[in-house]
Tab-separated table of N, CA and C in Angstrom:
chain	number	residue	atom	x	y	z
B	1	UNK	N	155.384	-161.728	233.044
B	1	UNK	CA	156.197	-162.308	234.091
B	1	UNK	C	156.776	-163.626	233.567
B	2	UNK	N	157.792	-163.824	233.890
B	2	UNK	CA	158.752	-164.625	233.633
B	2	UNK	C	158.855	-165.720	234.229
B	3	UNK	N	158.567	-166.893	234.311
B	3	UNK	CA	158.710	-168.275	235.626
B	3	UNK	C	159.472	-169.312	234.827
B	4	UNK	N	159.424	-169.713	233.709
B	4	UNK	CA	160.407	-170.655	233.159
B	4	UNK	C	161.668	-170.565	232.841
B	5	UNK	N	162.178	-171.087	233.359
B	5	UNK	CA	164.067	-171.339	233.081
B	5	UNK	C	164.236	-171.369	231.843
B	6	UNK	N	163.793	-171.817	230.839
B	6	UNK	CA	163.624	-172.212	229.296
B	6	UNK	C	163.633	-170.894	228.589
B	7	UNK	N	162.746	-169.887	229.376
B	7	UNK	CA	162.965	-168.675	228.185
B	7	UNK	C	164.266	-167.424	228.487
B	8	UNK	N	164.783	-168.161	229.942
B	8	UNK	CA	166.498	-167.667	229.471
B	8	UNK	C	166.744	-167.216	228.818
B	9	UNK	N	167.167	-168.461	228.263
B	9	UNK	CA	168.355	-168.599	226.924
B	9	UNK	C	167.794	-167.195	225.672
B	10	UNK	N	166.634	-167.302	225.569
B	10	UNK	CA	165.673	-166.604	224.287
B	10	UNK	C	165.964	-165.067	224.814
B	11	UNK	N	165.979	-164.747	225.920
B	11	UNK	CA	166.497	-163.285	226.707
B	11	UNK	C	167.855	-163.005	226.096
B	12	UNK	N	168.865	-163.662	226.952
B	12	UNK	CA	170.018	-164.177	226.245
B	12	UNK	C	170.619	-163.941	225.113
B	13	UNK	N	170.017	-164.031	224.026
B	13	UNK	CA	169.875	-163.999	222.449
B	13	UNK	C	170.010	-162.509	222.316
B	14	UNK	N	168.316	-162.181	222.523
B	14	UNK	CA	168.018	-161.362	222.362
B	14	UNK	C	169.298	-159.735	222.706
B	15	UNK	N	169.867	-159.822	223.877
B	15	UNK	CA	170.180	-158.847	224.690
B	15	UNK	C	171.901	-158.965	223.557
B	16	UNK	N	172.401	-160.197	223.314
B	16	UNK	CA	173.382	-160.141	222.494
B	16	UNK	C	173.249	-159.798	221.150
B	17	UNK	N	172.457	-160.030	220.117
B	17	UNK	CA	172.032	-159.467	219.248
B	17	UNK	C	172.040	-158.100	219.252
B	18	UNK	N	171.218	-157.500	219.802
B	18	UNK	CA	171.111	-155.986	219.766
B	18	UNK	C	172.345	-155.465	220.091
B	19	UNK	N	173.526	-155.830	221.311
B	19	UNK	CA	174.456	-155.158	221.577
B	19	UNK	C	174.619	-153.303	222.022
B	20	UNK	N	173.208	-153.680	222.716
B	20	UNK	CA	173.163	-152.076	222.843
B	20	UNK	C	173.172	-152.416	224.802
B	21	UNK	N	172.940	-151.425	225.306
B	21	UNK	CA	172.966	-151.318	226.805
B	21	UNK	C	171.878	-151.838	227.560
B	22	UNK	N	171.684	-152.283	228.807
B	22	UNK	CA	170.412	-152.935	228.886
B	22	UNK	C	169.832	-152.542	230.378
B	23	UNK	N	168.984	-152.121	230.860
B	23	UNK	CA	168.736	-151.515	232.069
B	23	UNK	C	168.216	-153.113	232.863
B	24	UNK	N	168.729	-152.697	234.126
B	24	UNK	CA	168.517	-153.550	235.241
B	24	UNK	C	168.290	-153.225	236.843
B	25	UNK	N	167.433	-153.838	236.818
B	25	UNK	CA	166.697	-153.605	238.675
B	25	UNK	C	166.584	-155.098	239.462
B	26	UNK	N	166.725	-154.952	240.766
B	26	UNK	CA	166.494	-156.211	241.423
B	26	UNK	C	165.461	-156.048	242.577
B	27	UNK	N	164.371	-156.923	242.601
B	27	UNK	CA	163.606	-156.952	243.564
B	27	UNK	C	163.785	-157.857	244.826
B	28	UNK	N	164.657	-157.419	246.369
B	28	UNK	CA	164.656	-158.563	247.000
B	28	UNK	C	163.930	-158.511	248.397
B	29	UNK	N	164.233	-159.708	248.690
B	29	UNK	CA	163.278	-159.713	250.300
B	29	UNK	C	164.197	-160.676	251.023
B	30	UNK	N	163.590	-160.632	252.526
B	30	UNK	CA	164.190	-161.354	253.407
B	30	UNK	C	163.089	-162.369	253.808
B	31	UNK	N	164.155	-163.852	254.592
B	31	UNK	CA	162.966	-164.368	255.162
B	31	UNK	C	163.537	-165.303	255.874
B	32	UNK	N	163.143	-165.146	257.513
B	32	UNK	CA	163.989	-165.767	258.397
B	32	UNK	C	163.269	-167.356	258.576
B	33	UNK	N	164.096	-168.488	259.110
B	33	UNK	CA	163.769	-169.263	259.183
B	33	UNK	C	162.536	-169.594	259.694
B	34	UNK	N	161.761	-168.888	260.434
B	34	UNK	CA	160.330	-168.967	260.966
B	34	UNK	C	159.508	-168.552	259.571
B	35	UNK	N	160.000	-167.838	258.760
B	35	UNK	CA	159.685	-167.336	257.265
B	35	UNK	C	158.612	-166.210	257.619
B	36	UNK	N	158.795	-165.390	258.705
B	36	UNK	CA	159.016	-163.812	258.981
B	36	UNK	C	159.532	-163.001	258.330
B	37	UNK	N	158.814	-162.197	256.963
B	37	UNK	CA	159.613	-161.028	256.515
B	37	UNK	C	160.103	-160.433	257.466
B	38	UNK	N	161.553	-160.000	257.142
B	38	UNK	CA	162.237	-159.229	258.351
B	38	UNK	C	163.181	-158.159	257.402
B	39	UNK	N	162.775	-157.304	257.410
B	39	UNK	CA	163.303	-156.118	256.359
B	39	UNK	C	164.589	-155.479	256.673
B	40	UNK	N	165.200	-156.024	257.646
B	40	UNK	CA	166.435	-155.930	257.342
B	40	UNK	C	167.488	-156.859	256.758
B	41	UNK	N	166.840	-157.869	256.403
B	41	UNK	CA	167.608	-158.974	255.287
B	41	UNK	C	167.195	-158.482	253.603
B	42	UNK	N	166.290	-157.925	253.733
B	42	UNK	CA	166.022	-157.400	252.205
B	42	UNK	C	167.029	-156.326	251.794
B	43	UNK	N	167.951	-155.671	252.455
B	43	UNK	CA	169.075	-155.100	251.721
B	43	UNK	C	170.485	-156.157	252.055
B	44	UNK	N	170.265	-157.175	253.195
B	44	UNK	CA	171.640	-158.071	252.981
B	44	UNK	C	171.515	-159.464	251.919
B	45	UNK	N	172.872	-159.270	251.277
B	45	UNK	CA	173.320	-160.282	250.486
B	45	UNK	C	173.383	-161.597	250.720
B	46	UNK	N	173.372	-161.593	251.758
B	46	UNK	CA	174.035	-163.116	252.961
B	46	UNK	C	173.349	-163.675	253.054
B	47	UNK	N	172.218	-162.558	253.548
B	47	UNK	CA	170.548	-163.321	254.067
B	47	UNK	C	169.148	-163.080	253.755
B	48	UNK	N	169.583	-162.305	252.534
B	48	UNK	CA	168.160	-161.775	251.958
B	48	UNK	C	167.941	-163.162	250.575
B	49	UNK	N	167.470	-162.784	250.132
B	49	UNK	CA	166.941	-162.870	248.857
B	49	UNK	C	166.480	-162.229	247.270
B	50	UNK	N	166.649	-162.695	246.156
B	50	UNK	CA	165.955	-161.902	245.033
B	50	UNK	C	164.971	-162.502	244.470
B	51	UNK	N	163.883	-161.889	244.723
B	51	UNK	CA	162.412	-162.206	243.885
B	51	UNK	C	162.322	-161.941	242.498
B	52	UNK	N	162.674	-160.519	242.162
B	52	UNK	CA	162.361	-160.373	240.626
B	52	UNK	C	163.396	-159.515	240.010
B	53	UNK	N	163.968	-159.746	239.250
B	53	UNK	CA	165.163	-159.341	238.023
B	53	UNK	C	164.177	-159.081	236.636
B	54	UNK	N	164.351	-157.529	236.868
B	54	UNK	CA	163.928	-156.468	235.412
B	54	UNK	C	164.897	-156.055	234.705
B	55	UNK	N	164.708	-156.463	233.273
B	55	UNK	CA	165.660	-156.261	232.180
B	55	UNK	C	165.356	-155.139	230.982
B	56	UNK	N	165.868	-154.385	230.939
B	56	UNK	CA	164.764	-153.663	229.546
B	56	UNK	C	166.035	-153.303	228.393
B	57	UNK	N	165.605	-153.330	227.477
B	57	UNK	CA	166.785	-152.945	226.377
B	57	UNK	C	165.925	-151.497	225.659
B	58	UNK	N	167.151	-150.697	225.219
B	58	UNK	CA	166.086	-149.252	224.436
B	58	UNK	C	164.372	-149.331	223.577
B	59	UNK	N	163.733	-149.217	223.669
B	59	UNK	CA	162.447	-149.150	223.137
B	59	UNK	C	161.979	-150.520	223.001
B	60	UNK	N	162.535	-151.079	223.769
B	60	UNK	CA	161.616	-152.515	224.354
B	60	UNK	C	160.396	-152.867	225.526
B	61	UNK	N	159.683	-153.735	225.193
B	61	UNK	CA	158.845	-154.242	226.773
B	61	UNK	C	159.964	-154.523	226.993
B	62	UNK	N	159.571	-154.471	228.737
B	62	UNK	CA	160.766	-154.767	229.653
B	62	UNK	C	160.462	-156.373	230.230
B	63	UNK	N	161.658	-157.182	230.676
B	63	UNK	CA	161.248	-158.401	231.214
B	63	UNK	C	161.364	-158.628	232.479
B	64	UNK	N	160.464	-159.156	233.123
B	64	UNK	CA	160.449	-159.300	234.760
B	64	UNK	C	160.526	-160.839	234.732
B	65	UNK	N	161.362	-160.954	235.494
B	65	UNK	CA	161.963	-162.331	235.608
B	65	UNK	C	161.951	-163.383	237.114
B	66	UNK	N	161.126	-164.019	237.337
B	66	UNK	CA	160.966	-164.255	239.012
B	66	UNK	C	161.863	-164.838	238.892
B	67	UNK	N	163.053	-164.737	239.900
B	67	UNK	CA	163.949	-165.919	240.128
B	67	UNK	C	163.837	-166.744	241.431
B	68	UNK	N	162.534	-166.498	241.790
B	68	UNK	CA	162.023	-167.379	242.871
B	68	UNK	C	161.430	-168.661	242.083
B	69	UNK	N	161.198	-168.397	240.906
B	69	UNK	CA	159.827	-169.648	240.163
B	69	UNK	C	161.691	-170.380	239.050
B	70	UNK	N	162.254	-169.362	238.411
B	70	UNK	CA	163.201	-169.573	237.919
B	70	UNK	C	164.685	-170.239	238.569
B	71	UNK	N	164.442	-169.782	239.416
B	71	UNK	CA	166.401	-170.157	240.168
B	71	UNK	C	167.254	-169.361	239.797
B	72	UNK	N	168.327	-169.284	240.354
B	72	UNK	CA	169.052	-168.579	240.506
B	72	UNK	C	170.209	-168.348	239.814
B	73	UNK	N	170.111	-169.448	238.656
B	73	UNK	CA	171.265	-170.231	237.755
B	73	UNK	C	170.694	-169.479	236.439
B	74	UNK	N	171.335	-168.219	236.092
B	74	UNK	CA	171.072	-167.862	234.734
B	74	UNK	C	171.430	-168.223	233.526
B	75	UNK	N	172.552	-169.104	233.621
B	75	UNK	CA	173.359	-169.744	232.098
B	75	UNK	C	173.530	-168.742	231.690
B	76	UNK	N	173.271	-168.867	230.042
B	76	UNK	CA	173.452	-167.528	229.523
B	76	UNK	C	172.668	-166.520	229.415
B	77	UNK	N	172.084	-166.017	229.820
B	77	UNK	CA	171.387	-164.971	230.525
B	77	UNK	C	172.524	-164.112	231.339
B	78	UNK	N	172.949	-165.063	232.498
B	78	UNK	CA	174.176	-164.582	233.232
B	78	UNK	C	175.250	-164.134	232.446
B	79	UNK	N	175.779	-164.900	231.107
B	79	UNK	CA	176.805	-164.474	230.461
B	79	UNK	C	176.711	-163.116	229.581
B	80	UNK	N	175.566	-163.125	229.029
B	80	UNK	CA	175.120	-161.986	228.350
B	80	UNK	C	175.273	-160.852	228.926
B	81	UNK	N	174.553	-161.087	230.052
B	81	UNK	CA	174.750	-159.668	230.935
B	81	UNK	C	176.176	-159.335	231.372
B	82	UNK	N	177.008	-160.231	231.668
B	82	UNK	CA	178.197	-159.843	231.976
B	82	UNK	C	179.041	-159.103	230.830
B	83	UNK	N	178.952	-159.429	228.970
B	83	UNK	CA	179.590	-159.488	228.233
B	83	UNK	C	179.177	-157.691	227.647
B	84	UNK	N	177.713	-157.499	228.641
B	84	UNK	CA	176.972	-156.286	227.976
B	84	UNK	C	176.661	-154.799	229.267
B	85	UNK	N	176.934	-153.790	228.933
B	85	UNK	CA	176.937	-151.929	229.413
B	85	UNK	C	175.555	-152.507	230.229
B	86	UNK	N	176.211	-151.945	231.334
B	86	UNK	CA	174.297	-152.695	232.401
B	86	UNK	C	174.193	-150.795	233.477
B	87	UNK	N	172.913	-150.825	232.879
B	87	UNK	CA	172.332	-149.184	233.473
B	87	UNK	C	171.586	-149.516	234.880
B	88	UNK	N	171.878	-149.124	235.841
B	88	UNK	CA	170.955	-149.287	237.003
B	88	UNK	C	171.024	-148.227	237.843
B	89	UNK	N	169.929	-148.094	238.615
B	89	UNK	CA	169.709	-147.144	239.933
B	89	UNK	C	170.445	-147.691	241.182
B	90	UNK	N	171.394	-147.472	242.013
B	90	UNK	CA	172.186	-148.453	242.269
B	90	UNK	C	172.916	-149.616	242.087
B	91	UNK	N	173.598	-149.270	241.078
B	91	UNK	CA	173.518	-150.840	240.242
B	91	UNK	C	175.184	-151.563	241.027
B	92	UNK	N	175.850	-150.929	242.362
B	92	UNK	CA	176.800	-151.841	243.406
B	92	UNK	C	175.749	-152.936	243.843
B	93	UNK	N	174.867	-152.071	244.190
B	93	UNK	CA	174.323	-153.168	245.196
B	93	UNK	C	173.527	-154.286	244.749
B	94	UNK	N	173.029	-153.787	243.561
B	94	UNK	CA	172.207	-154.833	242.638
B	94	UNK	C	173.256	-156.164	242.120
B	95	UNK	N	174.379	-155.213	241.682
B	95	UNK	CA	175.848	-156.680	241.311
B	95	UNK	C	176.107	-157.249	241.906
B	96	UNK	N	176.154	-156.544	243.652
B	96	UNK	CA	176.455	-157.282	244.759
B	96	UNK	C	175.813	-158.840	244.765
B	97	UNK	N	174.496	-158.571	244.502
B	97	UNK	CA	173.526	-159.831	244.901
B	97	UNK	C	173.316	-160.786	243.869
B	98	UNK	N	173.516	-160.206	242.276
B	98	UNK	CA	174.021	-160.901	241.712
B	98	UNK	C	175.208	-161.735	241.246
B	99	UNK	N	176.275	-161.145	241.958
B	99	UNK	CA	177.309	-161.663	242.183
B	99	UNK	C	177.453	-163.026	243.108
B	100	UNK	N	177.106	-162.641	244.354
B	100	UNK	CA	176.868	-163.265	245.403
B	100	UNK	C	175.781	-164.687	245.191
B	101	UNK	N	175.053	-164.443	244.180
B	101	UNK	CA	173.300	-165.571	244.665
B	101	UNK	C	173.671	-165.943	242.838
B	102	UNK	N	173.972	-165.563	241.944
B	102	UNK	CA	173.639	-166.181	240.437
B	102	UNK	C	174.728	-166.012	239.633
Protein backbone atom coordinates (compact mmCIF):
# COMPACT_ATOMS: atom_id res chain seq x y z
CA UNK A 1 0.00 0.00 0.00
CA UNK A 2 0.92 3.18 -1.07
CA UNK A 3 0.55 6.47 1.45
CA UNK A 4 3.45 8.73 0.40
CA UNK A 5 3.21 11.37 -2.22
CA UNK A 6 7.06 10.90 -2.76
CA UNK A 7 6.78 7.50 -4.35
CA UNK A 8 4.67 9.07 -7.22
CA UNK A 9 7.05 10.27 -9.14
CA UNK A 10 9.08 6.54 -8.89
CA UNK A 11 5.46 5.00 -10.33
CA UNK A 12 5.67 7.63 -12.87
CA UNK A 13 9.07 6.52 -14.17
CA UNK A 14 8.41 3.36 -14.01
CA UNK A 15 4.97 3.21 -16.15
CA UNK A 16 6.97 5.56 -18.84
CA UNK A 17 9.86 3.48 -19.23
CA UNK A 18 8.18 0.36 -20.02
CA UNK A 19 5.68 2.08 -22.46
CA UNK A 20 3.53 -0.77 -22.49
CA UNK A 21 -0.33 -0.54 -21.32
CA UNK A 22 -1.18 -0.28 -17.76
CA UNK A 23 -4.36 -1.61 -16.01
CA UNK A 24 -6.40 0.60 -13.73
CA UNK A 25 -9.21 0.40 -11.05
CA UNK A 26 -10.65 2.96 -8.65
CA UNK A 27 -11.85 2.36 -5.23
CA UNK A 28 -14.50 5.03 -4.08
CA UNK A 29 -16.83 5.91 -1.26
CA UNK A 30 -19.14 8.45 -0.10
CA UNK A 31 -19.36 10.50 2.97
CA UNK A 32 -21.91 12.95 3.97
CA UNK A 33 -21.22 15.73 6.13
CA UNK A 34 -22.42 13.92 9.35
CA UNK A 35 -19.60 11.40 7.78
CA UNK A 36 -22.42 8.67 7.19
CA UNK A 37 -21.37 6.27 4.48
CA UNK A 38 -24.15 6.82 2.15
CA UNK A 39 -23.73 4.55 -0.92
CA UNK A 40 -25.19 6.45 -3.17
CA UNK A 41 -22.32 9.02 -3.34
CA UNK A 42 -19.89 6.15 -3.92
CA UNK A 43 -20.83 6.01 -7.65
CA UNK A 44 -21.21 10.12 -7.81
CA UNK A 45 -18.35 12.23 -8.94
CA UNK A 46 -19.60 15.43 -7.26
CA UNK A 47 -19.97 13.83 -3.99
CA UNK A 48 -18.29 10.74 -3.57
CA UNK A 49 -14.86 10.16 -3.15
CA UNK A 50 -11.61 7.93 -4.17
CA UNK A 51 -9.90 5.84 -1.59
CA UNK A 52 -7.65 3.61 -3.59
CA UNK A 53 -6.13 3.82 -7.24
CA UNK A 54 -4.70 0.25 -8.57
CA UNK A 55 -2.12 0.33 -11.19
CA UNK A 56 -0.61 -2.83 -12.66
CA UNK A 57 1.67 -2.97 -15.74
CA UNK A 58 2.09 -6.71 -17.67
CA UNK A 59 3.80 -9.21 -15.26
CA UNK A 60 4.15 -6.78 -12.53
CA UNK A 61 3.06 -6.47 -8.62
CA UNK A 62 0.36 -4.27 -8.89
CA UNK A 63 0.29 -0.79 -6.95
CA UNK A 64 -2.45 0.28 -4.64
CA UNK A 65 -2.27 3.72 -4.06
CA UNK A 66 -4.45 5.45 -1.14
CA UNK A 67 -5.28 8.74 -2.31
CA UNK A 68 -6.89 9.40 0.90
CA UNK A 69 -3.21 9.26 2.82
CA UNK A 70 -1.73 10.63 -0.70
CA UNK A 71 -4.04 13.47 -2.18
CA UNK A 72 -5.38 13.86 -4.96
CA UNK A 73 -2.59 15.79 -6.88
CA UNK A 74 -0.75 13.12 -8.94
CA UNK A 75 2.02 15.29 -10.77
CA UNK A 76 3.47 13.01 -12.82
CA UNK A 77 1.89 10.06 -12.08
CA UNK A 78 -1.16 12.01 -13.55
CA UNK A 79 0.90 12.80 -16.67
CA UNK A 80 2.11 9.39 -17.28
CA UNK A 81 -1.08 7.97 -17.22
CA UNK A 82 -2.50 10.36 -19.52
CA UNK A 83 0.53 10.01 -22.11
CA UNK A 84 -0.07 5.93 -21.68
CA UNK A 85 -3.08 2.85 -23.28
CA UNK A 86 -5.07 2.62 -19.76
CA UNK A 87 -7.11 -1.00 -19.53
CA UNK A 88 -10.05 -0.89 -17.15
CA UNK A 89 -13.35 -2.59 -16.18
CA UNK A 90 -15.35 0.42 -16.70
CA UNK A 91 -12.78 2.57 -17.30
CA UNK A 92 -15.78 6.00 -18.33
CA UNK A 93 -16.49 6.02 -15.07
CA UNK A 94 -13.19 5.49 -13.46
CA UNK A 95 -11.84 8.73 -15.93
CA UNK A 96 -14.82 10.36 -14.91
CA UNK A 97 -13.49 10.68 -11.28
CA UNK A 98 -10.26 11.05 -12.26
CA UNK A 99 -10.91 13.66 -14.35
CA UNK A 100 -13.13 15.41 -12.09
CA UNK A 101 -11.00 14.97 -8.37
CA UNK A 102 -6.98 14.64 -9.82
Amino acid sequence: MIRERSELDAIASEIHVTGQSIALDLETYGTSEDKTIRKDETLDPWRGEIRLLSLQLPDRVPWLIDLRATGYSLGELGKALEATEVIGHNIKFDALWLVLLC
